[in-house]
Coordinates of N, CA and C in Angstrom, one line a residue:
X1 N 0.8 -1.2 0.0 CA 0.0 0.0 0.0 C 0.9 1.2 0.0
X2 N 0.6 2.1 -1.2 CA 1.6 3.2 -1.0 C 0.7 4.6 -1.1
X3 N 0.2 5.2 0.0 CA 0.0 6.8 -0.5 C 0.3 8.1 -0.8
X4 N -0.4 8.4 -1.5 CA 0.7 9.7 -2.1 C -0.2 11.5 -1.7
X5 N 0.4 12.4 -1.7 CA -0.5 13.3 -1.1 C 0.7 14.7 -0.8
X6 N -0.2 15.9 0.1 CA 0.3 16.7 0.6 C 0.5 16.8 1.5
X7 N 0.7 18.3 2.4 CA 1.0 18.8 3.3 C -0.3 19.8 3.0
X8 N -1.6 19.8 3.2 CA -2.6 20.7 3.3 C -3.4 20.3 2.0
X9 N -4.0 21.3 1.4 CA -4.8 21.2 0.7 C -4.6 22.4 -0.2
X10 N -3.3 21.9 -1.4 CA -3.0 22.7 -2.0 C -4.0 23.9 -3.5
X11 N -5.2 22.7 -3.7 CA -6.1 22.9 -4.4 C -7.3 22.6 -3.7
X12 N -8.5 22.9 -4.7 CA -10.0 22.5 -3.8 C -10.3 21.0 -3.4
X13 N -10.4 21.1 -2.2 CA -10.9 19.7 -1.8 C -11.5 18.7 -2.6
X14 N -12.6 19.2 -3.0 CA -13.0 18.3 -4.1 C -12.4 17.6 -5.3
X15 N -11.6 18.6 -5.8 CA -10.4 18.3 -6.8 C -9.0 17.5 -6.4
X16 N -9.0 17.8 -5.1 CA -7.7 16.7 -4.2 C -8.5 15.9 -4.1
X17 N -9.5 15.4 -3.5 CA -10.3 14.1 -3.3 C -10.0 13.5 -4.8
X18 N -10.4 13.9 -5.8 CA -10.7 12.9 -7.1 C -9.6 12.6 -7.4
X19 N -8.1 13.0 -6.7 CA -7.3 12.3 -7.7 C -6.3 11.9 -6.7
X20 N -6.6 12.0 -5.3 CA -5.4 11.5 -4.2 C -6.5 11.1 -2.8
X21 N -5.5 9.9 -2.6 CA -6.3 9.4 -1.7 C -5.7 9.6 0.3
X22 N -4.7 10.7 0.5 CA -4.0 11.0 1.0 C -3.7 12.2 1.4
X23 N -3.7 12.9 2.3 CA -3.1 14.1 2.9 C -2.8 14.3 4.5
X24 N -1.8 14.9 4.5 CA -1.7 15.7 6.0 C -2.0 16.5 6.5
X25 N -3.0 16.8 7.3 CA -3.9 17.8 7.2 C -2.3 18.9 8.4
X26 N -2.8 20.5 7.6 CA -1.7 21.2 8.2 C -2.6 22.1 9.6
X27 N -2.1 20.8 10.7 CA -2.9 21.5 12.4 C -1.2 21.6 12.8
X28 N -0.1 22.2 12.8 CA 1.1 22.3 13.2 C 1.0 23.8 13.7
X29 N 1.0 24.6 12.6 CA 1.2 25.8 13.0 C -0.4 26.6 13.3
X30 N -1.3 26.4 12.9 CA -2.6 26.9 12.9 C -3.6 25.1 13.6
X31 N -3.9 25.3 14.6 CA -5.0 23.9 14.8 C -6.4 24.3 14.2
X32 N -6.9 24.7 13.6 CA -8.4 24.2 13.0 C -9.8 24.3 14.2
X33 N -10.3 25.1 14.2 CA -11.4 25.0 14.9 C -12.2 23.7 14.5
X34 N -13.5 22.6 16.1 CA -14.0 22.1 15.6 C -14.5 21.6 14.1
X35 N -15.3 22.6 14.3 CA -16.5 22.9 13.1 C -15.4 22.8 11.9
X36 N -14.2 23.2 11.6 CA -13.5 22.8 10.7 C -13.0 21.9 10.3
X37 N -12.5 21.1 11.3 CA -11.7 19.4 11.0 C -13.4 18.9 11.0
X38 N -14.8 19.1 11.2 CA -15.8 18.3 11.2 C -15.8 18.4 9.7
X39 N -15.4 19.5 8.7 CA -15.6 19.9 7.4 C -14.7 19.0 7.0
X40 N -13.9 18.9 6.6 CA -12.5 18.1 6.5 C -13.3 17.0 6.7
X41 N -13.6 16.7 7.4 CA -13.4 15.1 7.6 C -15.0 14.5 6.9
X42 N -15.7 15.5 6.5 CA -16.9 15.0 6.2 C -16.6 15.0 4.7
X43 N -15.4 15.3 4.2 CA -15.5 15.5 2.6 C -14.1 14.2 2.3
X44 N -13.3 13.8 3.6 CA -12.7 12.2 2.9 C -13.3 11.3 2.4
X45 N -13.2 10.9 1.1 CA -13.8 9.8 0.3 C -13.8 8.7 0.8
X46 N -14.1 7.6 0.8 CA -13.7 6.1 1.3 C -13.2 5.7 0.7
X47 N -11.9 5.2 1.4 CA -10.5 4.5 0.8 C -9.4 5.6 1.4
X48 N -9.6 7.1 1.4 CA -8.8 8.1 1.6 C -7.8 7.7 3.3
X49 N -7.3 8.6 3.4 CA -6.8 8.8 4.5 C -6.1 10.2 5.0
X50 N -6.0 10.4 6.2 CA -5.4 11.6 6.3 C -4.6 11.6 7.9
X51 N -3.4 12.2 7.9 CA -2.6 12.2 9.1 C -2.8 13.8 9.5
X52 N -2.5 13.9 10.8 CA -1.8 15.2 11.2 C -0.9 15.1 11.8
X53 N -0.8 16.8 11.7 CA 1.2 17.7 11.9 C 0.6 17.6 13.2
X54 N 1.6 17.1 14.3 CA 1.4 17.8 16.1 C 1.6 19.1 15.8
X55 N 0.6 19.4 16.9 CA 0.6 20.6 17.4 C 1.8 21.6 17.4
X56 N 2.4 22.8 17.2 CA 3.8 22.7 17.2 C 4.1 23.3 19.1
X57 N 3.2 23.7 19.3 CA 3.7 24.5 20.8 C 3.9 23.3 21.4
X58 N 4.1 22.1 21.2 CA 5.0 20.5 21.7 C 6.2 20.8 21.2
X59 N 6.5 21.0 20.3 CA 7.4 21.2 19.3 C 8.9 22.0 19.3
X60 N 7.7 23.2 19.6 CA 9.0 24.5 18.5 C 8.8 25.6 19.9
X61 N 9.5 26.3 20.0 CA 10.1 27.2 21.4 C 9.8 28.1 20.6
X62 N 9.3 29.9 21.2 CA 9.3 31.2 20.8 C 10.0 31.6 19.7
X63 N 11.2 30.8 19.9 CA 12.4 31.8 19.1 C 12.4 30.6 17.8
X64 N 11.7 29.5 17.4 CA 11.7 28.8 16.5 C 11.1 29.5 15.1
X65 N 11.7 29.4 13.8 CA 10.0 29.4 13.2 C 9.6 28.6 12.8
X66 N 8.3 28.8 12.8 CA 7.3 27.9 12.5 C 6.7 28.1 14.1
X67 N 6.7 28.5 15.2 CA 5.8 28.6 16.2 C 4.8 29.3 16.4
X68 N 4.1 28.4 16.8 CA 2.5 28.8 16.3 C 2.1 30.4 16.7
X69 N 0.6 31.1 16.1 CA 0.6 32.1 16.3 C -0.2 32.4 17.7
X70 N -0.7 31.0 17.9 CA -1.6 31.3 18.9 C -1.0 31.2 20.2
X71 N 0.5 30.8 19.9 CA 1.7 30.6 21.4 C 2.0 31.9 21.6
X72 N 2.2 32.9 20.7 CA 2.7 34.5 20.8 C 1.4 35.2 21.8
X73 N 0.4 34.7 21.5 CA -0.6 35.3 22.3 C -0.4 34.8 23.8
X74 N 0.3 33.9 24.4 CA 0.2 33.9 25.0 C 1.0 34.5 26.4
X75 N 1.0 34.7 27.5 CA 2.2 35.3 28.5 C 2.9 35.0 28.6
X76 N 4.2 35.7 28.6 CA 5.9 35.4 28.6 C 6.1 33.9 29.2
X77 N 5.2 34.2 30.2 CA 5.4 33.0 31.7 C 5.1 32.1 30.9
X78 N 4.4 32.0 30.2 CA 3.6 30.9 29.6 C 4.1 30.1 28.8
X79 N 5.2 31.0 27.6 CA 5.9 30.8 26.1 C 6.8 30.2 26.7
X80 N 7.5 30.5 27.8 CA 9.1 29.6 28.1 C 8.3 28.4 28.5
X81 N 7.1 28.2 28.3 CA 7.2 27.0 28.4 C 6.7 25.6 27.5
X82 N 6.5 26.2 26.5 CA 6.0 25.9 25.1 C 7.8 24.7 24.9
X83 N 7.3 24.0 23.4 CA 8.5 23.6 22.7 C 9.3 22.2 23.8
X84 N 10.0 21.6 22.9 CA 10.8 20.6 23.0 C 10.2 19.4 24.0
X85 N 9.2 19.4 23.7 CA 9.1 18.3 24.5 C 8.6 18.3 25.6
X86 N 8.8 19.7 26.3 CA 8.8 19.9 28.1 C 7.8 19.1 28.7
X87 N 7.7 19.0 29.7 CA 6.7 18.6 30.7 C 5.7 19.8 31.3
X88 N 5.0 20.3 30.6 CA 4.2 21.5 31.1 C 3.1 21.5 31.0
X89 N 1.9 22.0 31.5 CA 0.8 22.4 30.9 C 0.8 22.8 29.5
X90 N 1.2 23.7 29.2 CA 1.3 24.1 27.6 C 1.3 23.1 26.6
X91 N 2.6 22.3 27.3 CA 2.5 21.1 25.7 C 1.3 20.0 26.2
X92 N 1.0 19.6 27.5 CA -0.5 18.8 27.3 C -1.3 18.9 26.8
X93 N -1.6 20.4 26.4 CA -3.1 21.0 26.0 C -2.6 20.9 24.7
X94 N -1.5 21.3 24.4 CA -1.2 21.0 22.9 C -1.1 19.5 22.6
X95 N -1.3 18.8 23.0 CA -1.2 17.6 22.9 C -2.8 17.2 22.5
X96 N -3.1 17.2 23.9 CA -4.9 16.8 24.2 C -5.4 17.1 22.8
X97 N -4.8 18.6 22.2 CA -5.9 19.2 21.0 C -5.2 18.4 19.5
X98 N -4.2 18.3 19.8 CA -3.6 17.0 18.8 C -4.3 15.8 18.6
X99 N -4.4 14.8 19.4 CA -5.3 14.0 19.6 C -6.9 14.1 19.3
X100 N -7.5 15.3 19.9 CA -8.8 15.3 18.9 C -8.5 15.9 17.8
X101 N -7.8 16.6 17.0 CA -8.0 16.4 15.9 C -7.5 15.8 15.4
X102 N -6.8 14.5 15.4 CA -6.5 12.9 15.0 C -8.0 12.3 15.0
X103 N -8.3 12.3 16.0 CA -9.8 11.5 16.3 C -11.0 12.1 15.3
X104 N -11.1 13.4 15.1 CA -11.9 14.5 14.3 C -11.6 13.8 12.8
X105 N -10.8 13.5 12.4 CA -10.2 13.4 10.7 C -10.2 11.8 10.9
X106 N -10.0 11.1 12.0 CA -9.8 9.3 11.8 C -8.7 9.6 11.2
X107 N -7.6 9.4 11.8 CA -6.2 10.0 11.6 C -5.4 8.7 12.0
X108 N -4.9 8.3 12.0 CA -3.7 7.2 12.5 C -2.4 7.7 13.2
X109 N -1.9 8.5 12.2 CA -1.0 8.8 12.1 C -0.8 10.4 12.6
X110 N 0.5 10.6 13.2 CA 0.6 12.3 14.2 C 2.1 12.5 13.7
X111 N 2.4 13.4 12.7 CA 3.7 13.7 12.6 C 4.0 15.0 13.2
X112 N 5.4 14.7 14.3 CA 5.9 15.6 15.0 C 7.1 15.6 14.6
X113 N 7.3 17.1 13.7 CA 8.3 18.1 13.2 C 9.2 19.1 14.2
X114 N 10.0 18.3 14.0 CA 11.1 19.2 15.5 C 11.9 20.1 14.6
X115 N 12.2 21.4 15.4 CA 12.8 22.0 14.4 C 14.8 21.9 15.0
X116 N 15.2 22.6 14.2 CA 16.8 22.3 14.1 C 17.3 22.6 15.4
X117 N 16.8 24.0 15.9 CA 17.3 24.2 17.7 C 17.1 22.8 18.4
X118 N 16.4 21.9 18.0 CA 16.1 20.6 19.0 C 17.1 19.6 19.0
X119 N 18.3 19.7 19.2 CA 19.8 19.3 18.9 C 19.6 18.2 19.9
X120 N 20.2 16.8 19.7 CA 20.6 15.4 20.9 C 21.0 16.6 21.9
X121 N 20.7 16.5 23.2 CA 21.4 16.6 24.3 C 20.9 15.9 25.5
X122 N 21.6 15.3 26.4 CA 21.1 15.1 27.9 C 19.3 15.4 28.1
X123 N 18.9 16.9 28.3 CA 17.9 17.5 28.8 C 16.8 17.1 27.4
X124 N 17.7 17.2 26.4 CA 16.8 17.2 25.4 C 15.7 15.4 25.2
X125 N 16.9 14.4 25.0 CA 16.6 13.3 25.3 C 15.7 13.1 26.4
X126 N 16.2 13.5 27.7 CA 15.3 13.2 29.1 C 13.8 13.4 28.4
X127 N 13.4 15.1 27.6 CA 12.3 15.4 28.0 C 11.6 14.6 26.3
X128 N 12.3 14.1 25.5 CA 11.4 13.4 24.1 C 10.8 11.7 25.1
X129 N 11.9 11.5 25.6 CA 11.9 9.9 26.3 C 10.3 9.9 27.2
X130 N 10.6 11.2 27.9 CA 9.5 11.3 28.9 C 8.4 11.6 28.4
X131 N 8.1 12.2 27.3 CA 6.8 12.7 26.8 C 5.9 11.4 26.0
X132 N 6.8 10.9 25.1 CA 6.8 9.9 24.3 C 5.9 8.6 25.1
X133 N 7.0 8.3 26.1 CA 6.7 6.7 27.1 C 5.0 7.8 28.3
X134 N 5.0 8.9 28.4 CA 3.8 9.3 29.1 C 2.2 9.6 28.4
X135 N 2.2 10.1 27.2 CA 1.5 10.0 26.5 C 0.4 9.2 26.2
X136 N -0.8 8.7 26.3 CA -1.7 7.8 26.3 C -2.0 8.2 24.3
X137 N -0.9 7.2 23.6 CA -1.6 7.2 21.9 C -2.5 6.0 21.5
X138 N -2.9 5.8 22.0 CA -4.1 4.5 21.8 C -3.6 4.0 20.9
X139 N -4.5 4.0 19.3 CA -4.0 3.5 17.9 C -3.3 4.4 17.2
X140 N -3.0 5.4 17.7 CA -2.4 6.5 17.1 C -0.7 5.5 16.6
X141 N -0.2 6.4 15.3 CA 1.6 5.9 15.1 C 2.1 7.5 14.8
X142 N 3.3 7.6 16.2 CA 3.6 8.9 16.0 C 5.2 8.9 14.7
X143 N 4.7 10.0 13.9 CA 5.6 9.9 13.0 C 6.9 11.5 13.8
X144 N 8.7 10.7 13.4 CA 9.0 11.7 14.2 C 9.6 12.7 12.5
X145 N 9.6 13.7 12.8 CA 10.6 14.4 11.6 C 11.2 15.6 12.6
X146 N 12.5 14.6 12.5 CA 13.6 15.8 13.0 C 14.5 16.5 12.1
X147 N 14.9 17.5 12.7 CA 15.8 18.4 11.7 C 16.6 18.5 12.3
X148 N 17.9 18.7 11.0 CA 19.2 18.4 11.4 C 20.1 16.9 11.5
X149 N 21.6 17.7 10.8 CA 21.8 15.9 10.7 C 22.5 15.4 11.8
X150 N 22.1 16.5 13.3 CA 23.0 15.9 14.2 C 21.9 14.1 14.7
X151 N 20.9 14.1 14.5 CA 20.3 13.3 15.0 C 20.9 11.5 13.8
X152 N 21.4 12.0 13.1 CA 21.5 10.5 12.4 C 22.0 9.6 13.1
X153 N 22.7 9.7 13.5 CA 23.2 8.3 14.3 C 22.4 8.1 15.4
X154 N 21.6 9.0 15.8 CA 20.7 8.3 17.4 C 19.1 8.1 17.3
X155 N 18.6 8.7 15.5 CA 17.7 8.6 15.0 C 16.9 7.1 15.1
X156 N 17.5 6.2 14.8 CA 16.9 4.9 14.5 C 16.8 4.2 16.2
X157 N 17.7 4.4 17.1 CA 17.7 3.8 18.1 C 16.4 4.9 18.8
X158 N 16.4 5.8 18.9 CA 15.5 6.6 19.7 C 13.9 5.8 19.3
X159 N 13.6 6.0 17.8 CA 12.4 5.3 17.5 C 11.9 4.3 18.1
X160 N 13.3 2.9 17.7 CA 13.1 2.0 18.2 C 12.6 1.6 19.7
X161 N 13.6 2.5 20.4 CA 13.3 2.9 21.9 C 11.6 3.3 22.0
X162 N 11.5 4.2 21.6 CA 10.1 4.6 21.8 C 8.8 4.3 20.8
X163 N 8.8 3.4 19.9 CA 8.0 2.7 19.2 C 7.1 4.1 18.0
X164 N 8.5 4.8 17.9 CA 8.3 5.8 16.3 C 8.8 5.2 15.3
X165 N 8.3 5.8 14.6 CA 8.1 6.2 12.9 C 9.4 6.9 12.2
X166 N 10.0 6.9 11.8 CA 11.3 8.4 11.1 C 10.1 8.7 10.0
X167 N 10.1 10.1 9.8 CA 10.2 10.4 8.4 C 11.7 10.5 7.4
X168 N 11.8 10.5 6.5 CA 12.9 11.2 6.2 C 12.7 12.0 4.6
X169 N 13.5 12.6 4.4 CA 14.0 12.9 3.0 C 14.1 12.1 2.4
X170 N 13.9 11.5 0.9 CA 14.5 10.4 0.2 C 15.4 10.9 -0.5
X171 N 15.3 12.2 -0.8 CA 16.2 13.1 -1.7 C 18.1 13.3 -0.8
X172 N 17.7 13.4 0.2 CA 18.6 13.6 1.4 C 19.0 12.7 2.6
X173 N 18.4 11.9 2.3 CA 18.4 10.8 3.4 C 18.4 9.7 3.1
X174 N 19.0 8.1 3.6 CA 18.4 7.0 3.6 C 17.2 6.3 4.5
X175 N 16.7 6.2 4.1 CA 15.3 5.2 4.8 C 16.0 4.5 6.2
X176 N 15.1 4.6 6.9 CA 15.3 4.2 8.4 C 15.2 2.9 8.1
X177 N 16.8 2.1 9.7 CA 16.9 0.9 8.9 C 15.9 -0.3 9.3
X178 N 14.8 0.3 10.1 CA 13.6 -0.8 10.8 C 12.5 0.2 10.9
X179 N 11.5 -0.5 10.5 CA 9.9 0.4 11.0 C 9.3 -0.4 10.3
X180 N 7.8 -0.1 10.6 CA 6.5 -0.8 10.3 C 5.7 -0.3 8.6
X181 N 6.8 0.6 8.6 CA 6.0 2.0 7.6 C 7.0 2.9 7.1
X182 N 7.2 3.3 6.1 CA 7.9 4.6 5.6 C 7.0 5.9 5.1
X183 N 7.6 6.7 5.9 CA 6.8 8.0 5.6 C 7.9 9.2 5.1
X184 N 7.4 9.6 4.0 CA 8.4 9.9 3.0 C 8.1 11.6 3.0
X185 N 8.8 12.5 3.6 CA 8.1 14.0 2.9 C 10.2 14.4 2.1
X186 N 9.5 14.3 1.4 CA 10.9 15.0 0.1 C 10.7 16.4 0.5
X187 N 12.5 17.2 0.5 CA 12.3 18.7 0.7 C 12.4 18.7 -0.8
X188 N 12.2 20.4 -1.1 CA 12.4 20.6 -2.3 C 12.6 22.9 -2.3
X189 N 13.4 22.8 -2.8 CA 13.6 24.3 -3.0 C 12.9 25.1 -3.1
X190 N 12.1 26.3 -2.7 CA 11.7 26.6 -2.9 C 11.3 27.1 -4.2
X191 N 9.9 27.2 -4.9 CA 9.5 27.4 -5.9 C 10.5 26.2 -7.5
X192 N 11.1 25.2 -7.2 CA 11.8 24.5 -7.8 C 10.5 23.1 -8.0
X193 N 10.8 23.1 -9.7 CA 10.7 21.3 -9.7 C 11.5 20.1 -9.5
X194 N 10.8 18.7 -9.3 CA 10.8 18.4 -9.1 C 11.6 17.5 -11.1
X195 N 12.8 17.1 -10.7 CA 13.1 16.4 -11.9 C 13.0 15.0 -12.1
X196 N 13.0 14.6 -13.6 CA 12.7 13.0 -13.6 C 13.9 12.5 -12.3
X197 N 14.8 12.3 -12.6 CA 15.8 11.8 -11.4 C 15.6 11.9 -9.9
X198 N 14.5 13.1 -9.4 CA 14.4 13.4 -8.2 C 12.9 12.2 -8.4
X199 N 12.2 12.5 -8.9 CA 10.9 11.1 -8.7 C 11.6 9.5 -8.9
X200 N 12.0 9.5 -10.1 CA 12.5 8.2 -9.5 C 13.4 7.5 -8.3
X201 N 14.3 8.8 -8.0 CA 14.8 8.5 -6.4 C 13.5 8.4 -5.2
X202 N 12.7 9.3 -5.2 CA 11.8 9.0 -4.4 C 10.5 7.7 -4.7
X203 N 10.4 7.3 -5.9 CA 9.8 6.4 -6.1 C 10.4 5.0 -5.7
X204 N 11.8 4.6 -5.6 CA 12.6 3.9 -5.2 C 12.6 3.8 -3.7
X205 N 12.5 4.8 -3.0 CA 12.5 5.1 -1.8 C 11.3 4.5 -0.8
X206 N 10.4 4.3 -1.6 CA 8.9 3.9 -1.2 C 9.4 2.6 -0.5
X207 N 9.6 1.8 -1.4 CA 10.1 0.6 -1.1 C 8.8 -0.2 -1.4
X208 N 8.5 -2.2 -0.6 CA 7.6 -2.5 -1.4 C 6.4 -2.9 0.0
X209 N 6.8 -2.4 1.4 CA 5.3 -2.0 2.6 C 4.9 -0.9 2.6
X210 N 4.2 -0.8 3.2 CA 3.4 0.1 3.8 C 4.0 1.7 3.4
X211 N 3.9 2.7 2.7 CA 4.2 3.9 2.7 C 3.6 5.2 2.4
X212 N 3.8 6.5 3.1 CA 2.9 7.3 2.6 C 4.1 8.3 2.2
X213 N 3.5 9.2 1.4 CA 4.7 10.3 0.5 C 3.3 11.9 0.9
X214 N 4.1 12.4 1.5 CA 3.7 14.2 1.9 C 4.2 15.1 1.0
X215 N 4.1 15.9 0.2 CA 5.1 16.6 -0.7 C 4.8 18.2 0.0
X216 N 5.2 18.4 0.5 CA 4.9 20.4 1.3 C 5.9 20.8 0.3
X217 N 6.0 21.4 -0.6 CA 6.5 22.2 -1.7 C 5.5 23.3 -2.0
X218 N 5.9 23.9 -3.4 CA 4.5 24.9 -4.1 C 4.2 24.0 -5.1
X219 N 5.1 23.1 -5.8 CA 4.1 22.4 -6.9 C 4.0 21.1 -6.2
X220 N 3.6 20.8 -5.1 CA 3.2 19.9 -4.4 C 2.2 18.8 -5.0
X221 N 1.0 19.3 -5.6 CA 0.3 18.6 -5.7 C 0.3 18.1 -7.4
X222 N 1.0 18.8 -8.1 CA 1.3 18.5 -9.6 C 2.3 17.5 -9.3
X223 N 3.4 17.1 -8.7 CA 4.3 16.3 -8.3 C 3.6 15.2 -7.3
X224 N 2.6 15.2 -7.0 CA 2.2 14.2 -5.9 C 1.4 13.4 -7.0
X225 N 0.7 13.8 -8.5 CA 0.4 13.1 -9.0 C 0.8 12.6 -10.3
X226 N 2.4 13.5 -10.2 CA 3.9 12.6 -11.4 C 3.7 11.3 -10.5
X227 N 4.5 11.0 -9.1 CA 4.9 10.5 -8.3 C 3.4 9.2 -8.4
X228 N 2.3 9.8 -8.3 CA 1.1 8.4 -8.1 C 1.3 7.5 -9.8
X229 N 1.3 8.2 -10.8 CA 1.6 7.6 -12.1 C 2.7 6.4 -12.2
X230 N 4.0 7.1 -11.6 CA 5.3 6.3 -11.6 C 4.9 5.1 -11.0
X231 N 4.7 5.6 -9.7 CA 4.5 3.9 -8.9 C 3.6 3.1 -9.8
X232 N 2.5 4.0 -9.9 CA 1.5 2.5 -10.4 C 2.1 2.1 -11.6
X233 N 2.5 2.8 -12.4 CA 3.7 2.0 -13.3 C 4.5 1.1 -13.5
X234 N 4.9 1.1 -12.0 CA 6.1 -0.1 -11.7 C 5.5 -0.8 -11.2
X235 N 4.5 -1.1 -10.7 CA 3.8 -2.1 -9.7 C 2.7 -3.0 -10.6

């Protein structure tokens, strides 16, 4: 099973429904009021599927970007305590609201995008170990996407330790050497295509279980449906 898809909903739903059976819905930086993931989720076709981005105030600290806009609103007291993992109030609730909107969309899958400040350290490990093993994910599979290549060598043990997912680059990366699943988001330059040699690397990359492919670019979704052609091509 291989799916292929976005990072959001680069065109009209209707028109991503007819020709992909896959997306990640984008709750990272903006979470979605109810009444909105109810919308979303009432327009997946059957057969489709859809993940989400964690929450990023789990995630990403004040001084990150990509930290959400609704963590700025909040009091100083409050922001130091956002990001990496911590053990706070803050990231619970960002958490809690992660989880219903997994449950809202019938989501499986929760990819948590760490940004580059999130470097191996001591404190840093203590507080992923701790969040990870405390967490109540029922059927959820948490997908990790770390940045930065300080994590390569401790990437595949940490997963394994804690029963993750890697994403990685296929353009930039080799596939993690164990998991249940490959979840593939290719970077791509901004405003840049996507060349035959860069899809057949990533069509290679799929491998022949379980995989899904995120493409967050600008021609995201013209490339998400080079990318659905090729496979079924080869298969």
């Amino acid at each position: 099973m291989v799916r292929i898809g976005c990072a959001g909903f680069p065109v009209g739903r209707d028109r991503y429904w007819r020709d992909l059976a896959f997306s990640e819905a984008a709750t990272g930086a903006i979470m979605p009021r109810p009444a909105t993931l109810e919308g979303w989720a009432a327009d997946i076709p059957s057969g489709a599927e859809m993940a989400v981005q964690a929450y990023r105030l789990i995630t990403h600290a004040p001084s990150d970007v990509g930290y959400p806009a609704a963590g700025k609103k909040l009091p100083k007291t409050r922001q130091v305590h956002c990001g990496g993992f911590r053990e706070s109030l803050e990231v619970h609730e960002a958490w809690l609201a992660t989880k219903a909107a997994a449950e809202a969309l019938g989501a499986r899958l929760v990819v948590f995008e760490t940004p580059a400040s999130f470097a191996p350290g001591p404190d840093r490990l203590r507080d992923l170990y701790r969040f990870f093993k405390a967490v109540p994910r029922g059927k959820l599979t948490p997908i990790w996407a770390p940045r930065g290549s300080e994590w390569e060598r401790l990437s595949d043990k940490v997963c394994g330790d804690l029963g993750l997912e890697r994403a990685f680059d296929p353009l930039r990366q080799k596939p993690p050497a164990k998991g249940r699943l490959r979840y593939l988001r290719p970077g791509v330059p901004r405003g840049a295509f996507l060349g035959v040699d860069d899809m057949s690397t990533i069509a290679a990359a799929v491998g022949d279980g379980p995989a899904y492919v995120a493409f967050t670019h600008l021609y995201a979704f013209k490339d998400a449906l080079r990318l659905q052609e090729l496979v079924r091509g080869r298969r």
